[in-house]
Tab-separated table of C-alpha atoms in Angstrom:
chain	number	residue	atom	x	y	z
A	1	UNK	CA	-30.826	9.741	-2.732
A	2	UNK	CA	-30.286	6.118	-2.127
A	3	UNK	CA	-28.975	6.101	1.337
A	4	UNK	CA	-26.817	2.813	2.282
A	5	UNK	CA	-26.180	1.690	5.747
A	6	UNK	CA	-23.785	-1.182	6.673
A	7	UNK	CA	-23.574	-3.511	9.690
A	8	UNK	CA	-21.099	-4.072	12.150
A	9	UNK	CA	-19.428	-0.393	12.718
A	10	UNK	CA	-16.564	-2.832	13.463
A	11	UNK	CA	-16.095	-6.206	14.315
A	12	UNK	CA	-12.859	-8.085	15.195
A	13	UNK	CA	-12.466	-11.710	13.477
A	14	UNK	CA	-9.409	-14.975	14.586
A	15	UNK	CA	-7.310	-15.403	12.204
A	16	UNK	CA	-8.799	-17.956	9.636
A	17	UNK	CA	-11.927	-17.087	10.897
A	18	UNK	CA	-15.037	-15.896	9.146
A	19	UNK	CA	-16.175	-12.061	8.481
A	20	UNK	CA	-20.166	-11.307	7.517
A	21	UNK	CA	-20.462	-7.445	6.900
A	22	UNK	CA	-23.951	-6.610	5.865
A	23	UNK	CA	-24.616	-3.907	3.580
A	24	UNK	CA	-28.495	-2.198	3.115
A	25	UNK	CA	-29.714	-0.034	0.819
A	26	UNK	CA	-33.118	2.412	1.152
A	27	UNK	CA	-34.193	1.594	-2.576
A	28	UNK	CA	-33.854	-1.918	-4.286
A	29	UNK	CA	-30.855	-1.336	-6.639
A	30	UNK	CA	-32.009	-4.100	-8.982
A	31	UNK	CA	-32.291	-3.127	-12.240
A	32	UNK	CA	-34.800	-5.037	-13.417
A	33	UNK	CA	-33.764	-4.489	-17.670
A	34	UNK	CA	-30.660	-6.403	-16.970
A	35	UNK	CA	-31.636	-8.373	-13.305
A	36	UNK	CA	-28.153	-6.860	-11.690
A	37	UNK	CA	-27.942	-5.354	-8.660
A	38	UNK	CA	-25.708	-2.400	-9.156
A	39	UNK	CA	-23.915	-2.803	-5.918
A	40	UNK	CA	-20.027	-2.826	-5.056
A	41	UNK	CA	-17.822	-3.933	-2.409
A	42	UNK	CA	-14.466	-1.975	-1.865
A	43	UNK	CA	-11.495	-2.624	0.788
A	44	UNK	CA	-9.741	0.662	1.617
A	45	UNK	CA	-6.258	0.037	3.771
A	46	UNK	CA	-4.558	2.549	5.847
A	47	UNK	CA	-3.149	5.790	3.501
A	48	UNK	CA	-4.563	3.880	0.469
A	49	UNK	CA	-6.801	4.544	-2.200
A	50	UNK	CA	-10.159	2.012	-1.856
A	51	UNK	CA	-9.833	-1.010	-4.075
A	52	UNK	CA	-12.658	-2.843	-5.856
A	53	UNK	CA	-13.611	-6.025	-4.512
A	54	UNK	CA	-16.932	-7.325	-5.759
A	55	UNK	CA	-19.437	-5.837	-8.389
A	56	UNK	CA	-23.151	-6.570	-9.134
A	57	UNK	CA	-23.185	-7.849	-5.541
A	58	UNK	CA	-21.162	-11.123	-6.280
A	59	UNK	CA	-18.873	-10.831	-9.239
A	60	UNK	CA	-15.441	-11.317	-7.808
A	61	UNK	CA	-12.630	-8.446	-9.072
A	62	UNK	CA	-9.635	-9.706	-11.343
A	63	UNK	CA	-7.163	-10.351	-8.627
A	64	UNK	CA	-8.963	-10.389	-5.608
A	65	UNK	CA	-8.692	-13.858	-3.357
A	66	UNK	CA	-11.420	-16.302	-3.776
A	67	UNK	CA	-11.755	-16.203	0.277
A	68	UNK	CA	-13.842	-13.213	-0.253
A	69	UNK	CA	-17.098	-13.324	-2.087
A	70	UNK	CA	-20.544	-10.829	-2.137
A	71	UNK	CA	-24.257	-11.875	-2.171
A	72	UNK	CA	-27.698	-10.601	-1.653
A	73	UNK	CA	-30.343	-8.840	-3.776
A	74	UNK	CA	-32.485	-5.978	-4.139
A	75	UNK	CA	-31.592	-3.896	-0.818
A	76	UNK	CA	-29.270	-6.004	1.233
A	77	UNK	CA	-26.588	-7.387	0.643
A	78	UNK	CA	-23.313	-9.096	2.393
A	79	UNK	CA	-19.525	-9.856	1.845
A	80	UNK	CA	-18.299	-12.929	3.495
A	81	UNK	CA	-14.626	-13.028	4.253
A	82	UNK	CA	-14.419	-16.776	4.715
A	83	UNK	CA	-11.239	-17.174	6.147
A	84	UNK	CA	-9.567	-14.044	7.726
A	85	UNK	CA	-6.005	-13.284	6.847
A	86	UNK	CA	-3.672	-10.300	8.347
A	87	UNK	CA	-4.005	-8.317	5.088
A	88	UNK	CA	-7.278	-8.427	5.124
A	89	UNK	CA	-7.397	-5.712	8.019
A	90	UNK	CA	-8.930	-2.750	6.421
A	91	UNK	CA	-11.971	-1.033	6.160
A	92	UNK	CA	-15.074	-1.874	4.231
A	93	UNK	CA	-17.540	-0.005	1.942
A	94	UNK	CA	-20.190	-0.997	-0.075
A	95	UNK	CA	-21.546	1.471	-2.264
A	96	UNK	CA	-24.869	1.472	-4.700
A	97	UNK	CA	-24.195	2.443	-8.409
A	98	UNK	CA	-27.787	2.277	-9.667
A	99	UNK	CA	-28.473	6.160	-9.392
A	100	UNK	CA	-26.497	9.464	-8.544
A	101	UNK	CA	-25.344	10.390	-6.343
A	102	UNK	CA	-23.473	7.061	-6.192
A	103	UNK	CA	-23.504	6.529	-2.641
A	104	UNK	CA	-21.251	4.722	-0.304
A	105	UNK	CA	-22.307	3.378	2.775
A	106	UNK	CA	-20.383	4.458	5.771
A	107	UNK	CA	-17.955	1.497	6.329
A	108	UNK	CA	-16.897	-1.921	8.427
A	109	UNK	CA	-13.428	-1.691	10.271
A	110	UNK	CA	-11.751	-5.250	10.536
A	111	UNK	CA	-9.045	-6.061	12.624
A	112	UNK	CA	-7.773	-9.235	13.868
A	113	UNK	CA	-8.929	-10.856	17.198
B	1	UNK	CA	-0.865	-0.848	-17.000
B	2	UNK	CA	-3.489	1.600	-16.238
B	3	UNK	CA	-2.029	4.803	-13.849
B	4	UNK	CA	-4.108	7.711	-12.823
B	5	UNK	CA	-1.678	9.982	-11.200
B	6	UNK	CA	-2.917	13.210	-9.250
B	7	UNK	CA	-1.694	16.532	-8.536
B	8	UNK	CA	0.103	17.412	-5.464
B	9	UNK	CA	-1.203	18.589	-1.866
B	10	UNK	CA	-3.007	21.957	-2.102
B	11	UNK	CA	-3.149	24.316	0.886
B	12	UNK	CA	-5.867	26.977	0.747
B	13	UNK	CA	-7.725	29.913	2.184
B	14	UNK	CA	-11.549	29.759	2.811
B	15	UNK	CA	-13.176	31.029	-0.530
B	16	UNK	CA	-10.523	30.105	-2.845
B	17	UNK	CA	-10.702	27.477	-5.220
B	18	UNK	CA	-8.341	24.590	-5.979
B	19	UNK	CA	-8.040	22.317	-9.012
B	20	UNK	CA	-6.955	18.924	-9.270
B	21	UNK	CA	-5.711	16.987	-12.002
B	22	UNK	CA	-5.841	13.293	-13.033
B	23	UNK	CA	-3.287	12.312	-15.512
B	24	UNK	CA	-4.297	8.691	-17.223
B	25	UNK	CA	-2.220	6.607	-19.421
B	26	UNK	CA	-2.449	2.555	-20.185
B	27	UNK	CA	-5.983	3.016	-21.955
B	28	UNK	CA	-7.665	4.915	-24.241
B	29	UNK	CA	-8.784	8.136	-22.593
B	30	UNK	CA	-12.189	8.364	-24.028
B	31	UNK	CA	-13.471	4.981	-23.369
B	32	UNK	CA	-13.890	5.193	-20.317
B	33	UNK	CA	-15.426	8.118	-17.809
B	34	UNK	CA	-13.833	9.814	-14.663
B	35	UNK	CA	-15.386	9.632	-11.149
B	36	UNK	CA	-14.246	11.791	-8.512
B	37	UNK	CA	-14.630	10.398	-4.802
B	38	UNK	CA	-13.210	12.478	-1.480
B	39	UNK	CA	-12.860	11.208	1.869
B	40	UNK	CA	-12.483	13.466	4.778
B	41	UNK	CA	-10.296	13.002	7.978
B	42	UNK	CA	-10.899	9.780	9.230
B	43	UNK	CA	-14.226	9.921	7.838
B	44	UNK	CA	-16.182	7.396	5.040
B	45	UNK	CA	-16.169	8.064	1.208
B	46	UNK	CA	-18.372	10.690	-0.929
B	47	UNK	CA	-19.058	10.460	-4.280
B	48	UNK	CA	-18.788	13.833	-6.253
B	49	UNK	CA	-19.408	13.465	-9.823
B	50	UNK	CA	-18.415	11.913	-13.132
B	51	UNK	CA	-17.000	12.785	-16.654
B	52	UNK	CA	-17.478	11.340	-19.994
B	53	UNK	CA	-14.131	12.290	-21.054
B	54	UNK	CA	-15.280	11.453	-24.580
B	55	UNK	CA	-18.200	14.147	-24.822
B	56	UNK	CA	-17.241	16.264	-21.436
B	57	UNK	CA	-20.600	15.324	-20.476
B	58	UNK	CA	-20.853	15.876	-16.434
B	59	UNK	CA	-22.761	14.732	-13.827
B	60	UNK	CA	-22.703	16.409	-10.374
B	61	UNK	CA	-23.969	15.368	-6.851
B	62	UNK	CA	-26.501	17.989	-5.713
B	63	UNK	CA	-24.580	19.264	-2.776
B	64	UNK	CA	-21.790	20.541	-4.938
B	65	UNK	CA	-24.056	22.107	-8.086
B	66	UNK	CA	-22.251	25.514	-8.561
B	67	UNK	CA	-19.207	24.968	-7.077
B	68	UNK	CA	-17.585	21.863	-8.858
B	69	UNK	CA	-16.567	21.247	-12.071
B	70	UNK	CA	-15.003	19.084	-14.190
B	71	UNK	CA	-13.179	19.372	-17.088
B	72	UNK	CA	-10.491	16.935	-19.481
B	73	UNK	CA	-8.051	17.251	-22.212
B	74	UNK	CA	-8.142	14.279	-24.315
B	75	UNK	CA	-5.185	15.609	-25.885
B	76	UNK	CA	-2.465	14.741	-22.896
B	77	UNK	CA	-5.293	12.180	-21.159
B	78	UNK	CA	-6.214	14.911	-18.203
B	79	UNK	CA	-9.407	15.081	-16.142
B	80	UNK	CA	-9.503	17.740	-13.682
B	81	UNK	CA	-11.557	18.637	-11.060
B	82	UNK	CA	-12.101	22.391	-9.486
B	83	UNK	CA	-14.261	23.300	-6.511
B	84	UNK	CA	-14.434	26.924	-5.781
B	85	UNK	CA	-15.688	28.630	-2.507
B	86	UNK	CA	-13.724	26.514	-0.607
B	87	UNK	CA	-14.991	25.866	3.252
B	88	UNK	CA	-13.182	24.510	6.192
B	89	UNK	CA	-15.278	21.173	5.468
B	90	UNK	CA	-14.034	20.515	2.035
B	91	UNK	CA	-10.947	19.404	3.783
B	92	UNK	CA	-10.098	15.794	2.305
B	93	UNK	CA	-8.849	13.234	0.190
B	94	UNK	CA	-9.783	14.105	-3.105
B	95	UNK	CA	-9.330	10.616	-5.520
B	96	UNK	CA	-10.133	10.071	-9.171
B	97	UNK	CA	-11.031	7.023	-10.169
B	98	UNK	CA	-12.270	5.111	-13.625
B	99	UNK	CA	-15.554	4.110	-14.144
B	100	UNK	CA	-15.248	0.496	-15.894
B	101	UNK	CA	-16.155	-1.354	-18.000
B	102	UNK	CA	-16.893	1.671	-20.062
B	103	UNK	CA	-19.860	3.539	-19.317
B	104	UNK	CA	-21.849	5.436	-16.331
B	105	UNK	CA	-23.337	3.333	-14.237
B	106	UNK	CA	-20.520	1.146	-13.114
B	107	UNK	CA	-17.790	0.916	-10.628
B	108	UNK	CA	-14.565	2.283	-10.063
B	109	UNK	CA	-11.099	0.096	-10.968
B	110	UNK	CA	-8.538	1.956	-10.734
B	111	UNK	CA	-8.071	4.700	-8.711
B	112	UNK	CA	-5.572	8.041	-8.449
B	113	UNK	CA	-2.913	7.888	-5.365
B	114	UNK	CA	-5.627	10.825	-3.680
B	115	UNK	CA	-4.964	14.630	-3.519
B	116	UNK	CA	-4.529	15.983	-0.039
B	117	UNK	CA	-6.463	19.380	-0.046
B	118	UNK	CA	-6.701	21.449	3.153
B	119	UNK	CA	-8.786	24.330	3.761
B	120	UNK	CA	-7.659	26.836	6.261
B	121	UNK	CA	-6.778	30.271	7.180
Protein backbone atom coordinates (compact mmCIF):
# COMPACT_ATOMS: atom_id res chain seq x y z
CA UNK A 1 0.00 0.00 0.00
CA UNK A 2 1.04 3.51 -0.62
CA UNK A 3 0.94 4.96 2.79
CA UNK A 4 0.54 8.98 2.88
CA UNK A 5 1.44 11.08 5.78
CA UNK A 6 0.66 14.85 6.04
CA UNK A 7 2.25 17.69 8.04
CA UNK A 8 1.02 19.88 10.53
CA UNK A 9 -1.63 17.59 12.62
CA UNK A 10 -3.03 21.14 12.94
CA UNK A 11 -1.94 24.47 12.63
CA UNK A 12 -3.83 27.74 13.33
CA UNK A 13 -3.37 30.62 10.55
CA UNK A 14 -4.52 35.06 10.95
CA UNK A 15 -6.93 35.78 8.96
CA UNK A 16 -5.46 36.68 5.45
CA UNK A 17 -2.65 34.86 6.38
CA UNK A 18 -0.88 32.02 4.65
CA UNK A 19 -1.49 28.05 5.19
CA UNK A 20 1.45 25.39 3.88
CA UNK A 21 0.11 21.78 4.62
CA UNK A 22 2.56 19.25 3.36
CA UNK A 23 1.46 16.07 2.09
CA UNK A 24 4.10 12.76 1.60
CA UNK A 25 3.68 9.79 0.04
CA UNK A 26 5.88 6.25 0.62
CA UNK A 27 6.00 5.56 -3.29
CA UNK A 28 6.47 8.32 -6.03
CA UNK A 29 2.91 8.57 -7.48
CA UNK A 30 4.23 9.87 -10.81
CA UNK A 31 3.13 8.10 -13.51
CA UNK A 32 5.68 8.35 -15.70
CA UNK A 33 3.28 7.29 -19.24
CA UNK A 34 1.47 10.49 -18.74
CA UNK A 35 4.16 12.65 -16.22
CA UNK A 36 1.03 13.29 -13.61
CA UNK A 37 1.21 12.83 -10.25
CA UNK A 38 -1.99 11.16 -9.30
CA UNK A 39 -2.44 13.10 -6.15
CA UNK A 40 -5.59 15.05 -4.70
CA UNK A 41 -6.32 17.64 -2.27
CA UNK A 42 -9.83 17.57 -0.51
CA UNK A 43 -11.40 20.10 2.21
CA UNK A 44 -13.90 18.25 4.42
CA UNK A 45 -16.08 20.87 6.79
CA UNK A 46 -17.87 19.97 9.87
CA UNK A 47 -21.01 17.23 9.08
CA UNK A 48 -19.98 17.50 5.38
CA UNK A 49 -19.06 15.28 2.77
CA UNK A 50 -15.08 16.05 1.63
CA UNK A 51 -14.93 18.26 -1.42
CA UNK A 52 -12.31 18.14 -4.18
CA UNK A 53 -9.89 20.79 -4.22
CA UNK A 54 -6.87 20.13 -6.39
CA UNK A 55 -6.01 17.09 -8.72
CA UNK A 56 -2.70 15.89 -10.30
CA UNK A 57 -1.11 17.86 -7.44
CA UNK A 58 -1.92 21.40 -8.93
CA UNK A 59 -4.93 21.44 -11.16
CA UNK A 60 -7.34 23.73 -9.42
CA UNK A 61 -11.25 22.20 -9.10
CA UNK A 62 -14.11 24.05 -11.12
CA UNK A 63 -15.22 26.37 -8.43
CA UNK A 64 -12.71 26.35 -5.97
CA UNK A 65 -11.00 30.01 -5.06
CA UNK A 66 -7.83 30.80 -6.77
CA UNK A 67 -6.34 31.56 -3.06
CA UNK A 68 -5.76 27.93 -2.86
CA UNK A 69 -3.41 26.13 -5.14
CA UNK A 70 -1.31 22.44 -4.90
CA UNK A 71 2.33 21.68 -5.93
CA UNK A 72 5.04 19.18 -5.60
CA UNK A 73 6.08 15.97 -7.39
CA UNK A 74 6.80 12.46 -7.09
CA UNK A 75 6.26 11.88 -3.15
CA UNK A 76 5.61 15.23 -1.60
CA UNK A 77 3.58 17.47 -2.17
CA UNK A 78 1.86 20.83 -0.60
CA UNK A 79 -1.36 23.03 -0.72
CA UNK A 80 -0.81 26.63 -0.07
CA UNK A 81 -3.78 28.53 1.22
CA UNK A 82 -2.44 31.96 0.37
CA UNK A 83 -4.66 34.07 2.09
CA UNK A 84 -6.80 32.50 4.93
CA UNK A 85 -10.48 33.22 4.99
CA UNK A 86 -13.17 32.05 7.82
CA UNK A 87 -14.60 29.39 5.46
CA UNK A 88 -11.67 28.04 4.89
CA UNK A 89 -11.68 26.36 8.49
CA UNK A 90 -11.90 22.73 7.79
CA UNK A 91 -9.94 19.84 7.63
CA UNK A 92 -7.48 18.71 5.03
CA UNK A 93 -6.69 15.45 3.16
CA UNK A 94 -4.61 14.63 0.50
CA UNK A 95 -4.99 11.36 -0.88
CA UNK A 96 -2.80 9.29 -3.69
CA UNK A 97 -4.87 7.84 -6.65
CA UNK A 98 -2.03 6.08 -8.48
CA UNK A 99 -2.77 2.50 -6.99
CA UNK A 100 -5.47 0.73 -4.71
CA UNK A 101 -6.15 0.99 -2.16
CA UNK A 102 -6.53 4.73 -2.87
CA UNK A 103 -5.23 6.04 0.21
CA UNK A 104 -5.84 9.17 2.11
CA UNK A 105 -3.49 10.62 4.30
CA UNK A 106 -4.67 11.28 7.76
CA UNK A 107 -5.55 15.04 7.65
CA UNK A 108 -4.59 18.97 8.57
CA UNK A 109 -7.17 20.77 10.94
CA UNK A 110 -7.26 24.65 10.22
CA UNK A 111 -8.71 27.06 12.32
CA UNK A 112 -8.29 30.66 12.58
CA UNK A 113 -5.67 32.37 14.88
CA UNK B 1 -26.79 18.93 -11.73
CA UNK B 2 -25.15 15.84 -10.62
CA UNK B 3 -26.88 14.31 -7.05
CA UNK B 4 -25.81 11.14 -5.44
CA UNK B 5 -28.29 10.66 -2.74
CA UNK B 6 -27.79 7.80 -0.02
CA UNK B 7 -29.87 5.66 2.01
CA UNK B 8 -30.85 6.45 5.45
CA UNK B 9 -29.04 5.74 8.96
CA UNK B 10 -28.76 1.98 9.61
CA UNK B 11 -28.60 0.62 13.17
CA UNK B 12 -27.23 -2.91 13.51
CA UNK B 13 -26.23 -5.92 15.54
CA UNK B 14 -22.63 -7.33 15.41
CA UNK B 15 -22.67 -9.97 12.50
CA UNK B 16 -25.37 -8.56 10.50
CA UNK B 17 -24.96 -6.96 7.36
CA UNK B 18 -26.21 -3.61 6.05
CA UNK B 19 -26.56 -2.26 2.51
CA UNK B 20 -26.35 1.08 1.27
CA UNK B 21 -27.56 2.63 -1.71
CA UNK B 22 -26.40 5.51 -3.97
CA UNK B 23 -29.04 6.88 -6.17
CA UNK B 24 -27.34 9.13 -9.18
CA UNK B 25 -29.06 11.31 -11.58
CA UNK B 26 -27.61 14.51 -13.74
CA UNK B 27 -25.20 12.11 -15.82
CA UNK B 28 -25.11 9.16 -17.54
CA UNK B 29 -24.81 6.30 -15.09
CA UNK B 30 -22.33 4.24 -16.91
CA UNK B 31 -19.77 6.74 -17.71
CA UNK B 32 -18.55 7.12 -14.90
CA UNK B 33 -17.51 4.54 -11.82
CA UNK B 34 -18.59 4.55 -8.06
CA UNK B 35 -16.09 4.88 -5.15
CA UNK B 36 -17.09 4.18 -1.77
CA UNK B 37 -15.11 6.12 1.09
CA UNK B 38 -16.12 5.77 5.12
CA UNK B 39 -14.95 7.84 7.82
CA UNK B 40 -15.23 6.78 11.35
CA UNK B 41 -16.01 8.94 14.51
CA UNK B 42 -13.92 11.75 14.43
CA UNK B 43 -11.47 9.81 12.63
CA UNK B 44 -9.67 10.43 8.84
CA UNK B 45 -11.08 8.92 5.54
CA UNK B 46 -10.76 5.15 4.12
CA UNK B 47 -11.08 4.23 0.84
CA UNK B 48 -13.16 0.96 0.25
CA UNK B 49 -13.56 0.12 -3.28
CA UNK B 50 -14.86 1.09 -6.70
CA UNK B 51 -17.49 0.10 -9.39
CA UNK B 52 -17.55 0.31 -13.06
CA UNK B 53 -21.17 0.72 -13.13
CA UNK B 54 -20.92 0.07 -16.87
CA UNK B 55 -19.41 -3.61 -16.64
CA UNK B 56 -20.01 -4.18 -12.62
CA UNK B 57 -16.42 -4.63 -12.64
CA UNK B 58 -15.17 -4.22 -8.77
CA UNK B 59 -12.28 -3.44 -7.09
CA UNK B 60 -11.91 -4.01 -3.31
CA UNK B 61 -9.34 -2.82 -0.65
CA UNK B 62 -7.73 -5.92 0.88
CA UNK B 63 -9.00 -5.44 4.36
CA UNK B 64 -12.58 -5.83 3.30
CA UNK B 65 -12.12 -8.96 0.56
CA UNK B 66 -15.10 -11.21 1.62
CA UNK B 67 -17.12 -9.03 3.32
CA UNK B 68 -17.95 -6.07 0.87
CA UNK B 69 -19.59 -5.88 -2.13
CA UNK B 70 -20.82 -3.84 -4.58
CA UNK B 71 -23.40 -3.99 -6.83
CA UNK B 72 -25.60 -1.28 -9.43
CA UNK B 73 -28.69 -1.14 -11.42
CA UNK B 74 -28.15 0.87 -14.41
CA UNK B 75 -31.72 0.65 -14.89
CA UNK B 76 -32.89 3.34 -11.97
CA UNK B 77 -28.93 4.71 -11.75
CA UNK B 78 -28.23 2.68 -8.23
CA UNK B 79 -24.86 1.62 -6.82
CA UNK B 80 -25.01 -0.11 -3.64
CA UNK B 81 -22.73 -1.15 -1.26
CA UNK B 82 -23.16 -4.24 1.41
CA UNK B 83 -20.69 -5.26 4.10
CA UNK B 84 -21.65 -8.28 6.01
CA UNK B 85 -20.18 -9.50 9.41
CA UNK B 86 -20.56 -6.34 10.75
CA UNK B 87 -18.04 -5.39 13.86
CA UNK B 88 -18.24 -2.70 16.41
CA UNK B 89 -15.39 -0.93 14.21
CA UNK B 90 -17.28 -0.66 11.03
CA UNK B 91 -19.06 2.10 12.78
CA UNK B 92 -18.93 5.23 10.30
CA UNK B 93 -19.73 7.47 7.67
CA UNK B 94 -20.22 5.49 4.78
CA UNK B 95 -20.07 8.11 1.41
CA UNK B 96 -20.27 7.32 -2.28
CA UNK B 97 -18.67 9.31 -4.42
CA UNK B 98 -17.92 9.56 -8.48
CA UNK B 99 -14.82 8.83 -9.87
CA UNK B 100 -14.29 11.65 -12.70
CA UNK B 101 -13.45 12.33 -15.44
CA UNK B 102 -14.54 8.89 -16.41
CA UNK B 103 -12.39 6.14 -15.57
CA UNK B 104 -10.43 4.36 -12.50
CA UNK B 105 -7.72 6.02 -11.56
CA UNK B 106 -9.05 9.43 -10.81
CA UNK B 107 -10.62 11.46 -8.14
CA UNK B 108 -13.78 11.85 -6.59
CA UNK B 109 -16.30 15.05 -7.59
CA UNK B 110 -19.17 14.64 -6.29
CA UNK B 111 -19.97 12.98 -3.39
CA UNK B 112 -23.32 11.28 -1.55
CA UNK B 113 -24.67 13.35 1.69
CA UNK B 114 -22.85 10.02 3.81
CA UNK B 115 -24.78 7.08 5.40
CA UNK B 116 -24.61 6.96 9.16
CA UNK B 117 -24.15 3.17 10.01
CA UNK B 118 -23.74 2.07 13.64
CA UNK B 119 -22.77 -1.19 14.85
CA UNK B 120 -23.93 -2.24 18.23
CA UNK B 121 -25.69 -4.58 20.43
Amino acid sequence: DIVMTQSPDSLAVSLGERATINCSSRQSVLFSSDNKNYLAWYQQKSGQPPKLLIYWASTRESGVPDRFSGSGSGTNFTLTISSLQAEDVAVYYCQQYYRTPFIFGPGTKVDIK
Amino acid sequence: QVQLVQSGTEVKNPGASVKVSCKTSGYTFTDYYIQWVRQAPGQGLEWMAWINPKRGRTNYAQKFHGRLTLTGDSSISTVYMELSGLRSDDTAVYYCARATPPGDYVPLDYWGQGTLVTVSS
